[in-house]
mmCIF file of C-alpha atoms in Angstrom:
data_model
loop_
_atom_site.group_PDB
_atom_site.id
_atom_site.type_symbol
_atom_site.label_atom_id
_atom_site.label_comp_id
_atom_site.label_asym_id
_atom_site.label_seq_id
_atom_site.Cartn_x
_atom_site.Cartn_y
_atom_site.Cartn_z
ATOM 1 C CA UNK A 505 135.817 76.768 94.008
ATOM 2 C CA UNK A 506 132.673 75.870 92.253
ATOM 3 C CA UNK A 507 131.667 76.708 89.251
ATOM 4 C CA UNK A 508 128.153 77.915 87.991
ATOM 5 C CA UNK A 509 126.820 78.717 84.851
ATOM 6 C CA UNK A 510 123.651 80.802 84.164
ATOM 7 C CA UNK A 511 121.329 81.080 81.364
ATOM 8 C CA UNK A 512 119.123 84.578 81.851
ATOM 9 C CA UNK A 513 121.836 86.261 84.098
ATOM 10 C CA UNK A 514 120.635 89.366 82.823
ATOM 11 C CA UNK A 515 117.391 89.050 84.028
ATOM 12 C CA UNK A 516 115.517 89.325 87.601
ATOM 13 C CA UNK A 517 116.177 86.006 88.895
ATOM 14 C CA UNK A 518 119.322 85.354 87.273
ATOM 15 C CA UNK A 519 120.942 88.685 88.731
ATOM 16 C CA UNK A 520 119.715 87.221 92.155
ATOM 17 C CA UNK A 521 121.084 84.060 91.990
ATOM 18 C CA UNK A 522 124.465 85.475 90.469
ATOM 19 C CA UNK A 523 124.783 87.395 93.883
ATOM 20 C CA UNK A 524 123.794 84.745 96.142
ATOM 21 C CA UNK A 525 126.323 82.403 94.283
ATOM 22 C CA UNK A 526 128.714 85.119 94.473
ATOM 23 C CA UNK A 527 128.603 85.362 98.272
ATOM 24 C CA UNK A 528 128.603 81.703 98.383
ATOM 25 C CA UNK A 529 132.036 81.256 96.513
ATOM 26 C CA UNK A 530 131.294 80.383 93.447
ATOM 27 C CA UNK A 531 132.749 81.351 89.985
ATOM 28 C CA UNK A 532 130.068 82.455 88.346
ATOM 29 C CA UNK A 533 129.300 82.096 84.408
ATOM 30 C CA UNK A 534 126.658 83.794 82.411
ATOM 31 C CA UNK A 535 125.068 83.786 79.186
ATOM 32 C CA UNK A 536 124.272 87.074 77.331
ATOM 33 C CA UNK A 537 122.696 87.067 73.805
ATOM 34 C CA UNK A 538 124.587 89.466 71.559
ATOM 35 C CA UNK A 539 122.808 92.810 70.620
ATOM 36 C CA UNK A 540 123.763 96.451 69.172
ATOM 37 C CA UNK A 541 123.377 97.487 73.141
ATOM 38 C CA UNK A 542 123.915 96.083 76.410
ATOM 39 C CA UNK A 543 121.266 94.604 78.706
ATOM 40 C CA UNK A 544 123.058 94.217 81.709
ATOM 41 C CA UNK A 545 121.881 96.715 84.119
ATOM 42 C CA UNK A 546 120.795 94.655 86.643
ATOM 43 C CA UNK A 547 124.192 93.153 87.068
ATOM 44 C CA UNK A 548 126.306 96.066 86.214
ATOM 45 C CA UNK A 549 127.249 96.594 90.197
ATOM 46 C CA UNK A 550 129.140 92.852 89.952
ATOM 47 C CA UNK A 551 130.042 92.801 86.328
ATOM 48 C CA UNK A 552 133.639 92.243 87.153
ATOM 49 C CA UNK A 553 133.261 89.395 88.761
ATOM 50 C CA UNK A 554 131.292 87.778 86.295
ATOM 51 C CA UNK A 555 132.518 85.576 83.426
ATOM 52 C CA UNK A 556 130.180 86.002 80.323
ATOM 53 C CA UNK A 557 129.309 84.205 77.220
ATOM 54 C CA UNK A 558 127.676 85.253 74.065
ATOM 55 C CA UNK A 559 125.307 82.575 73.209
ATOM 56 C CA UNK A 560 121.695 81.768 72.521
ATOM 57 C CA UNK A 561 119.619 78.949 74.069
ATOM 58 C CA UNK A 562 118.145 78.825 70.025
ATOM 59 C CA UNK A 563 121.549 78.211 69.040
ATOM 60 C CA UNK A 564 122.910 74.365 70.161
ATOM 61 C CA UNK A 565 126.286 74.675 69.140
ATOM 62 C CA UNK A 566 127.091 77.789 71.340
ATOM 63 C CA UNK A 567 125.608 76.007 73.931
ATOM 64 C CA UNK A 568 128.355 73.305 73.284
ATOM 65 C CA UNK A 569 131.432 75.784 72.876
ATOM 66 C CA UNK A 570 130.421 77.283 76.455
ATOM 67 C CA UNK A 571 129.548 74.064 78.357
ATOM 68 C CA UNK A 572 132.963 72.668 77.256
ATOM 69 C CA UNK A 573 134.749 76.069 77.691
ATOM 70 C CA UNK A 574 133.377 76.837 81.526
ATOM 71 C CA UNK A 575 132.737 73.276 82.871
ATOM 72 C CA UNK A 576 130.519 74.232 85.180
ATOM 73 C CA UNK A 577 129.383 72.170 88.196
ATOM 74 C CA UNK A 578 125.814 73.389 88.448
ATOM 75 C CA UNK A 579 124.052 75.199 85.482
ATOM 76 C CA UNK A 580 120.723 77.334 85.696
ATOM 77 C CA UNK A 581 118.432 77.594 83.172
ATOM 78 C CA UNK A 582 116.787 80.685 83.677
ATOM 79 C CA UNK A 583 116.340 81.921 80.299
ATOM 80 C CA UNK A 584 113.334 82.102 78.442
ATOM 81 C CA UNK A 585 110.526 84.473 76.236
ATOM 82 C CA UNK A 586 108.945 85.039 79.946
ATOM 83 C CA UNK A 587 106.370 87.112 79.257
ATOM 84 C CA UNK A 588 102.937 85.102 79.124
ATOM 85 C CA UNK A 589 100.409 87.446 77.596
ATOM 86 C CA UNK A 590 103.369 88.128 74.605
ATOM 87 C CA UNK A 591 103.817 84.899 73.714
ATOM 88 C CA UNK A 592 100.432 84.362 72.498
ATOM 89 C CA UNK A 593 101.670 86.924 69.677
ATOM 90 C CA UNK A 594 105.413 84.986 69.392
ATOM 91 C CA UNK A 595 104.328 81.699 69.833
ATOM 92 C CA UNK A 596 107.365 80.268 67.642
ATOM 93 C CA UNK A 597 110.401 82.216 69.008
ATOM 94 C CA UNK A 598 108.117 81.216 72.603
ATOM 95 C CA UNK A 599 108.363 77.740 71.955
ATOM 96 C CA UNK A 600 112.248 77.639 70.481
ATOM 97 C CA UNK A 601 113.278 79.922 73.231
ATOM 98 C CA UNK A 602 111.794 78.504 76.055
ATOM 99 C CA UNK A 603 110.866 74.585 75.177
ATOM 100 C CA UNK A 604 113.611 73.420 72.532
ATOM 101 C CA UNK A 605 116.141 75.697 74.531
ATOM 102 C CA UNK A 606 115.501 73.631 77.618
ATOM 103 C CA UNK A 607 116.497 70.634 74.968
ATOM 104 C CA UNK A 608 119.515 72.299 73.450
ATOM 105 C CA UNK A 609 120.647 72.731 77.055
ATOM 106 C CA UNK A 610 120.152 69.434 78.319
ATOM 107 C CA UNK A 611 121.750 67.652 75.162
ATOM 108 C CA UNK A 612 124.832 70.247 75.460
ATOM 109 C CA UNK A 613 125.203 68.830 78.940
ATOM 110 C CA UNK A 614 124.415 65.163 78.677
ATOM 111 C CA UNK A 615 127.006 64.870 75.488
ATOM 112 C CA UNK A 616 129.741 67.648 77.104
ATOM 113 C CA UNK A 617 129.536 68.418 80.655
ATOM 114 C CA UNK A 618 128.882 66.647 83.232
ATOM 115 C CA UNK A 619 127.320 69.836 85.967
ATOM 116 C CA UNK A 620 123.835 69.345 88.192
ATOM 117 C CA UNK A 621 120.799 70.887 86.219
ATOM 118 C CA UNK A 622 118.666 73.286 87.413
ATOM 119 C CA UNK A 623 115.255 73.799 84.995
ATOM 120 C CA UNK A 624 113.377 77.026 86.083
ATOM 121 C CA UNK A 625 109.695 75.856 85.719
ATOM 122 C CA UNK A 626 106.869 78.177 86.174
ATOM 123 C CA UNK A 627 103.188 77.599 87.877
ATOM 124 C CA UNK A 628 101.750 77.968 84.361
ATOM 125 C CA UNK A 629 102.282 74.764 84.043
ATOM 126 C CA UNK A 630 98.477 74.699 85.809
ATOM 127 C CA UNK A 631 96.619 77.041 83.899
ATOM 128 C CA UNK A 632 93.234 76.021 84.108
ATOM 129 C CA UNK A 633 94.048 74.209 87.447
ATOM 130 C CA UNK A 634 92.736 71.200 88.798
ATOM 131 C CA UNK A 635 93.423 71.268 92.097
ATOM 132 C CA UNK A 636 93.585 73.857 94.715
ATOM 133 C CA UNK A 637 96.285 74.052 95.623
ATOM 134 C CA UNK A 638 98.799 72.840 93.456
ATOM 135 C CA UNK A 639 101.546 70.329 94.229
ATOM 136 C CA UNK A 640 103.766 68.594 92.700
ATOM 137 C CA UNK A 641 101.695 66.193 91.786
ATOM 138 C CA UNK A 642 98.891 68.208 90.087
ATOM 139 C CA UNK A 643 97.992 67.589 86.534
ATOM 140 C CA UNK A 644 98.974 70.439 84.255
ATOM 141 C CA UNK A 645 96.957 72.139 82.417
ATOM 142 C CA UNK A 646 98.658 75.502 80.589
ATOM 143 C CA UNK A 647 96.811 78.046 78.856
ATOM 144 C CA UNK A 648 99.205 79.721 76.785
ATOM 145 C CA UNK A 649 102.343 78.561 74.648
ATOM 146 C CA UNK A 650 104.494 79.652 77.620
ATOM 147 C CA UNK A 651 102.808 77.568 79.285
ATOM 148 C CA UNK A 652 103.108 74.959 76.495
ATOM 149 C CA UNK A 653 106.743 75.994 76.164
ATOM 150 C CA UNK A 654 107.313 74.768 79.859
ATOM 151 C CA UNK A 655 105.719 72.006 79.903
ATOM 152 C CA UNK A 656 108.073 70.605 77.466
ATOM 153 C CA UNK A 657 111.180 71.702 79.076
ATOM 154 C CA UNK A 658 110.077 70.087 82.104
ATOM 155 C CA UNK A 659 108.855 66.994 80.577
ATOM 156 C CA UNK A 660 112.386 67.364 79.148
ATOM 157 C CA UNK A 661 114.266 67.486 81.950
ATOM 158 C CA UNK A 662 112.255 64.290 83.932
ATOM 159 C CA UNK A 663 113.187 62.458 80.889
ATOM 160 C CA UNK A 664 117.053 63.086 80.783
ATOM 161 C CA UNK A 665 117.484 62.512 84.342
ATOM 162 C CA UNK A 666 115.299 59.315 84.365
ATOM 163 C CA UNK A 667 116.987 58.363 80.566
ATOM 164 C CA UNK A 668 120.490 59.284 81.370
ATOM 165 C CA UNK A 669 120.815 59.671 85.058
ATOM 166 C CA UNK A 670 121.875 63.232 84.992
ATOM 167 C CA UNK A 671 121.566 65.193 88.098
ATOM 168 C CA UNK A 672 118.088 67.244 86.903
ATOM 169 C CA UNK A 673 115.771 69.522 88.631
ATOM 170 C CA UNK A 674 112.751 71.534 87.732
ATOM 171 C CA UNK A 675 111.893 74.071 90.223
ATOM 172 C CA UNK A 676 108.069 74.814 89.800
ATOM 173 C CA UNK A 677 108.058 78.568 91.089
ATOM 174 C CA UNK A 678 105.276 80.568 91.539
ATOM 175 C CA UNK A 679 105.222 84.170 90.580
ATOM 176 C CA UNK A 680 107.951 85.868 92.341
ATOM 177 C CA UNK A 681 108.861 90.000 92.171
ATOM 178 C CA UNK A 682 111.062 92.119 93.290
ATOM 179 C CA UNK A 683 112.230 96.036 92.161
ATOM 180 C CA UNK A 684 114.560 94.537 89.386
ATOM 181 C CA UNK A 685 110.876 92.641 87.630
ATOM 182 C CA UNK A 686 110.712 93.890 84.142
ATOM 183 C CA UNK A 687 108.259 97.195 83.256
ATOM 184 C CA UNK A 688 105.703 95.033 81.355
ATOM 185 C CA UNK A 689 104.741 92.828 83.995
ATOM 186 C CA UNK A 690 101.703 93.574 86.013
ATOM 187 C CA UNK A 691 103.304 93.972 89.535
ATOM 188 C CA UNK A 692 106.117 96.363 87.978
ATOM 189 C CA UNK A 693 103.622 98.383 85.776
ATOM 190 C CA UNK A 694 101.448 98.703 89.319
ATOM 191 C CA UNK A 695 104.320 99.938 91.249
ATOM 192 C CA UNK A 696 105.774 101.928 88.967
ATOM 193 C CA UNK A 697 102.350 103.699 88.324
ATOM 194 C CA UNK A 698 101.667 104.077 91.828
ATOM 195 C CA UNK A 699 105.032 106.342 92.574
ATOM 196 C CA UNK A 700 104.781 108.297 88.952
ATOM 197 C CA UNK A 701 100.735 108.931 90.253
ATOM 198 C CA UNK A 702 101.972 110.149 93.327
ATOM 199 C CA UNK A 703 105.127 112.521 91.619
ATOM 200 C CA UNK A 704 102.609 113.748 88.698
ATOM 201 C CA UNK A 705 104.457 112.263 86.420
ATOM 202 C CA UNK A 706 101.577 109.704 85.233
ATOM 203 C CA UNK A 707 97.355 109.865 85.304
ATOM 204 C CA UNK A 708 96.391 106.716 83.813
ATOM 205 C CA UNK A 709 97.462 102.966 84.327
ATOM 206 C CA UNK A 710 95.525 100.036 82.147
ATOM 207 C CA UNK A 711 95.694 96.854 82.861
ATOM 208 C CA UNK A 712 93.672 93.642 81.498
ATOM 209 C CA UNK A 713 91.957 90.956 84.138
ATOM 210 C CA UNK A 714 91.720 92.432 87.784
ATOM 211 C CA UNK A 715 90.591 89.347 89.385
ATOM 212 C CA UNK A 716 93.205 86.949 88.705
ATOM 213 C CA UNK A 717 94.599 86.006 91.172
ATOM 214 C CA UNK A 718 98.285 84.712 91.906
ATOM 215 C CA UNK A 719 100.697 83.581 94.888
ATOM 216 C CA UNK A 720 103.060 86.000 95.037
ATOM 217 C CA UNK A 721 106.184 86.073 96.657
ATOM 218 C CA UNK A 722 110.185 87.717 96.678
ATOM 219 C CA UNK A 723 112.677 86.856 94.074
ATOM 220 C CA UNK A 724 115.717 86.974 96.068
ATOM 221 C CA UNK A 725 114.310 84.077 98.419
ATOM 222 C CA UNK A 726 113.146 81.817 95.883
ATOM 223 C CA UNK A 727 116.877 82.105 94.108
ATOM 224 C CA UNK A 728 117.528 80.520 97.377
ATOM 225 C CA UNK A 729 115.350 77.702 96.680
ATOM 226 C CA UNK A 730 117.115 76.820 93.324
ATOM 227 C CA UNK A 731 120.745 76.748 94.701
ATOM 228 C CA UNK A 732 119.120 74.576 97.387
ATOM 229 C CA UNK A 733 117.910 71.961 95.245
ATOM 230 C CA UNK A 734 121.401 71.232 93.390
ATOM 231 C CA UNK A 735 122.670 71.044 96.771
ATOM 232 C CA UNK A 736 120.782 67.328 97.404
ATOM 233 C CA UNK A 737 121.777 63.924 97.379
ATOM 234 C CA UNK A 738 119.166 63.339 95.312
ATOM 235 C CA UNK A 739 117.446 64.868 92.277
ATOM 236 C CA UNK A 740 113.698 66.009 92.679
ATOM 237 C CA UNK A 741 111.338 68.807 91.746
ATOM 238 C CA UNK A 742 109.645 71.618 94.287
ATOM 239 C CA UNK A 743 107.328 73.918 93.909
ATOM 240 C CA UNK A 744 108.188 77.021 95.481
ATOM 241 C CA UNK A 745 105.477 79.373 96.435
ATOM 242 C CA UNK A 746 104.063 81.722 99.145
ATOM 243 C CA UNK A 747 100.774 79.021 99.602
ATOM 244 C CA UNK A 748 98.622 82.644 99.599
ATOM 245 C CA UNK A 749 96.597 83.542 96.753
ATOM 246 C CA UNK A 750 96.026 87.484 95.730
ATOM 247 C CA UNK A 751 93.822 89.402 93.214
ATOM 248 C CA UNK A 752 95.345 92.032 91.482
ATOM 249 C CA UNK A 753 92.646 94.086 92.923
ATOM 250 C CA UNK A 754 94.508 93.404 96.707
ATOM 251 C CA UNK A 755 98.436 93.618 95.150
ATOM 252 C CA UNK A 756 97.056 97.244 93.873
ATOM 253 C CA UNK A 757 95.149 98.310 97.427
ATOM 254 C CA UNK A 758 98.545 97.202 98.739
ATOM 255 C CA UNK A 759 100.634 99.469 96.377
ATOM 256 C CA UNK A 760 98.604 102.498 96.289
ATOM 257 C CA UNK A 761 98.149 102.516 99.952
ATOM 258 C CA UNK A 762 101.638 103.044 100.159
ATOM 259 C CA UNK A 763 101.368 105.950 98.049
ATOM 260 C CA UNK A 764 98.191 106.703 99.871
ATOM 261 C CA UNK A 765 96.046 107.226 96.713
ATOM 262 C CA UNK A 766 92.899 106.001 95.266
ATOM 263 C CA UNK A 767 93.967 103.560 92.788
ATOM 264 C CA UNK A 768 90.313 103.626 91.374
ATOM 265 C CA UNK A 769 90.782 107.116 90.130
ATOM 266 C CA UNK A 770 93.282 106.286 87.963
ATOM 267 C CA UNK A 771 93.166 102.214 86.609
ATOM 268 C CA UNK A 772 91.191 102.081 83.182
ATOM 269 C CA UNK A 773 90.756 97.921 82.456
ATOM 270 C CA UNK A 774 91.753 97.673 78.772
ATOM 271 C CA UNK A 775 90.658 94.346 76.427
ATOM 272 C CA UNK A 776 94.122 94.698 75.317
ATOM 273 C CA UNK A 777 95.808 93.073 78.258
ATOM 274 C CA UNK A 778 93.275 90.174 78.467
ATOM 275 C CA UNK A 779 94.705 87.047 77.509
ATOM 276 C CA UNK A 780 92.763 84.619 75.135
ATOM 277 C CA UNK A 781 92.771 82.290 77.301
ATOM 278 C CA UNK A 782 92.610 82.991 81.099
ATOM 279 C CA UNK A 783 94.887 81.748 83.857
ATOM 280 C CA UNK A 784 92.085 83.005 87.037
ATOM 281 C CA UNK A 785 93.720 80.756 90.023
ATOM 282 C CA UNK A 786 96.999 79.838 90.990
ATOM 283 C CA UNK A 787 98.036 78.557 94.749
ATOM 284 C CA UNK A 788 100.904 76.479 95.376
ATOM 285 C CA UNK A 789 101.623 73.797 98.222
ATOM 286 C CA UNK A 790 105.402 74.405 99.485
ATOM 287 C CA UNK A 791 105.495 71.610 101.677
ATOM 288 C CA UNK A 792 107.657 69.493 100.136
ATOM 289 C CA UNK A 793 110.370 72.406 99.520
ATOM 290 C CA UNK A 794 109.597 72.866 103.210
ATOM 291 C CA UNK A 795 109.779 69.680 104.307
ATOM 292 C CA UNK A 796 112.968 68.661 102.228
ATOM 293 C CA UNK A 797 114.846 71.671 101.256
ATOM 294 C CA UNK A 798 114.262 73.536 104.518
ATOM 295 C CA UNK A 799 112.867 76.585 102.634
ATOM 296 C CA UNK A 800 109.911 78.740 103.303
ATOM 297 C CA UNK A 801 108.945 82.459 101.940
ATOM 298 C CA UNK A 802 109.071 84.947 104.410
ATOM 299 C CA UNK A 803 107.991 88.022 102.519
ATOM 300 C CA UNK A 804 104.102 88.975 102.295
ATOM 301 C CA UNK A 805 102.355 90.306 99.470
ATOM 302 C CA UNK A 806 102.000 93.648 101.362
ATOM 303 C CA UNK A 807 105.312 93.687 102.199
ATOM 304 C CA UNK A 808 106.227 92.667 98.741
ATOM 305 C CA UNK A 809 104.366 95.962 97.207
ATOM 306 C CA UNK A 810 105.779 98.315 99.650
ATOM 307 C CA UNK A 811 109.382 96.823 98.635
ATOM 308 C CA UNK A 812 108.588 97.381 94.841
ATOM 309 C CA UNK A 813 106.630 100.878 95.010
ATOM 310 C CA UNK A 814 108.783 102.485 97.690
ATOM 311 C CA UNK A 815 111.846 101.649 94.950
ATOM 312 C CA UNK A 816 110.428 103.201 91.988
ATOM 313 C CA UNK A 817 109.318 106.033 94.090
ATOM 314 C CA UNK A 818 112.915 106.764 94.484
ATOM 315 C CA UNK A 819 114.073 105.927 91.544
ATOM 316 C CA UNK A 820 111.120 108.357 89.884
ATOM 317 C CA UNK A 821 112.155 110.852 92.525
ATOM 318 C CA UNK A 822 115.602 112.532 92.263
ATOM 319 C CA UNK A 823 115.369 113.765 95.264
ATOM 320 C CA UNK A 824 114.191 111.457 97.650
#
């Protein structure tokens, strides 16, 4: 049986993968930060099955007591401050969190363990892109200090595996949703809005920048996509993405419809929301994860909003 270890199990992806690795075989590890109250909804319905770890990615030596503990054969470093527009106000904790964690991590396993690495990169790695679309081999450019914060961690990872031939992978993913995506994140705060509207339990949704525009796809196939890259002879890194690019302005045509409501009536653009520095384009190439890992999204943006708002309809709705 094989063992995995995940960083950010509680979170949207990390729940995801914990399933799929479930139904694959594996023993799965996680590692939960300890607080006055749980945070483990999302993986409440598998909890038992689970092995879990109090640690911190901050915190080096706890990374050390678990690596050694577990011995995993393939760890996943999903956790992270993830939120972009917030880390322009926690720039610090952003950058310990989500670059030096990356670090901890990789040190933990290069001095104590001995598992394939999996580093979850992001697509704002190419903030103020240049090139359309992105690749693998696109210059970054990132516009915020999660950005910055990733950058490291995956200059991080190239290094180990190139310094210390460690089995290392940074999975370049493009935005990805799904019912489980946190409340403050523009998809979930559209959906969400969209089945209160329609129950009367909300009037008003405000967002920032309505003409960014992103490549979104469905968590639970690009969870896929990690898991497939450890599986390789051969380190590498992917991008993952949809290779379609969609304004907020379509994702919220494509949630309200649902609802069948004018979403213009009720969105009120607020300053608030609007980054300092903008991130206005982001496409990604999937070819190589294509070519390579066999992998390819499947679910639309359309279908991806109907997914999210038809869920927090019924969870808004008792009796639905």
């Amino acid at each position: 049986m094989k063992k995995a270890l995940i960083t950010g199990i509680t979170g949207q992806d990390g729940s995801y993968l914990a399933e799929l690795l479930l139904e694959k075989g594996y023993e799965v590890h996680g590692i939960i930060r300890r607080s006055s109250s749980f945070n483990t909804s999302r993986i409440n319905h598998i909890f038992d099955r689970l092995h879990l770890h109090y640690g911190d990615l901050t915190e080096a030596c706890s990374l050390r007591n678990i690596i050694s503990e577990a011995k995993p054969d393939e760890i996943y470093n999903l956790g992270a401050q993830s939120h972009v527009r917030t880390s322009f106000d926690i720039p610090v904790y952003t950058g310990m969190a989500t670059g030096i964690g990356a670090l901890n991590l990789l040190e933990a396993v290069k001095n104590y363990g001995n598992a394939k690495f999996y580093q979850a990169s992001s697509s704002e790695l190419f903030g103020k892109v240049q090139q359309i679309p992105q690749s693998e081999t696109t210059p970054f450019y990132p516009r915020s200090p999660y950005g910055v914060a990733k950058q490291f961690a995956f200059s991080s990872a190239v290094n180990y595996r190139e310094s210390y031939n460690m089995f290392v992978c940074n999975g370049i993913l493009f935005n990805h949703e799904s019912p489980r995506r946190g409340e403050t994140f523009v998809t979930k705060k559209i959906t969400r809005a969209a089945a209160r509207i329609k129950l009367g339990l909300q009037d008003k949704l405000f967002l920032g920048n309505l003409d960014a525009k992103r490549d979104w796809g469905y968590a639970p196939e690009y969870v896929e996509g990690m898991w497939r890259m450890l599986q390789q002879d051969k380190p590498d890194d992917f991008v993952l993405a949809t290779g379609r690019t969609h304004t907020i302005r379509e994702f919220l045509d494509a949630a309200f419809e649902v609802v069948n409501i004018d979403w213009n009536k009720h969105v009120e653009v607020d300053s608030r929301y609007y980054r300092p520095a903008e991130v206005d384009l982001l496409l990604g190439d999937p070819s190589k994860a294509e070519r390579i890992l066999g992998w390819k999204a499947k679910t639309t943006m359309t279908e991806l909003a109907k997914i999210m708002v038809m869920h927090d309809w019924r969870e808004n709705d008792p009796d639905r």
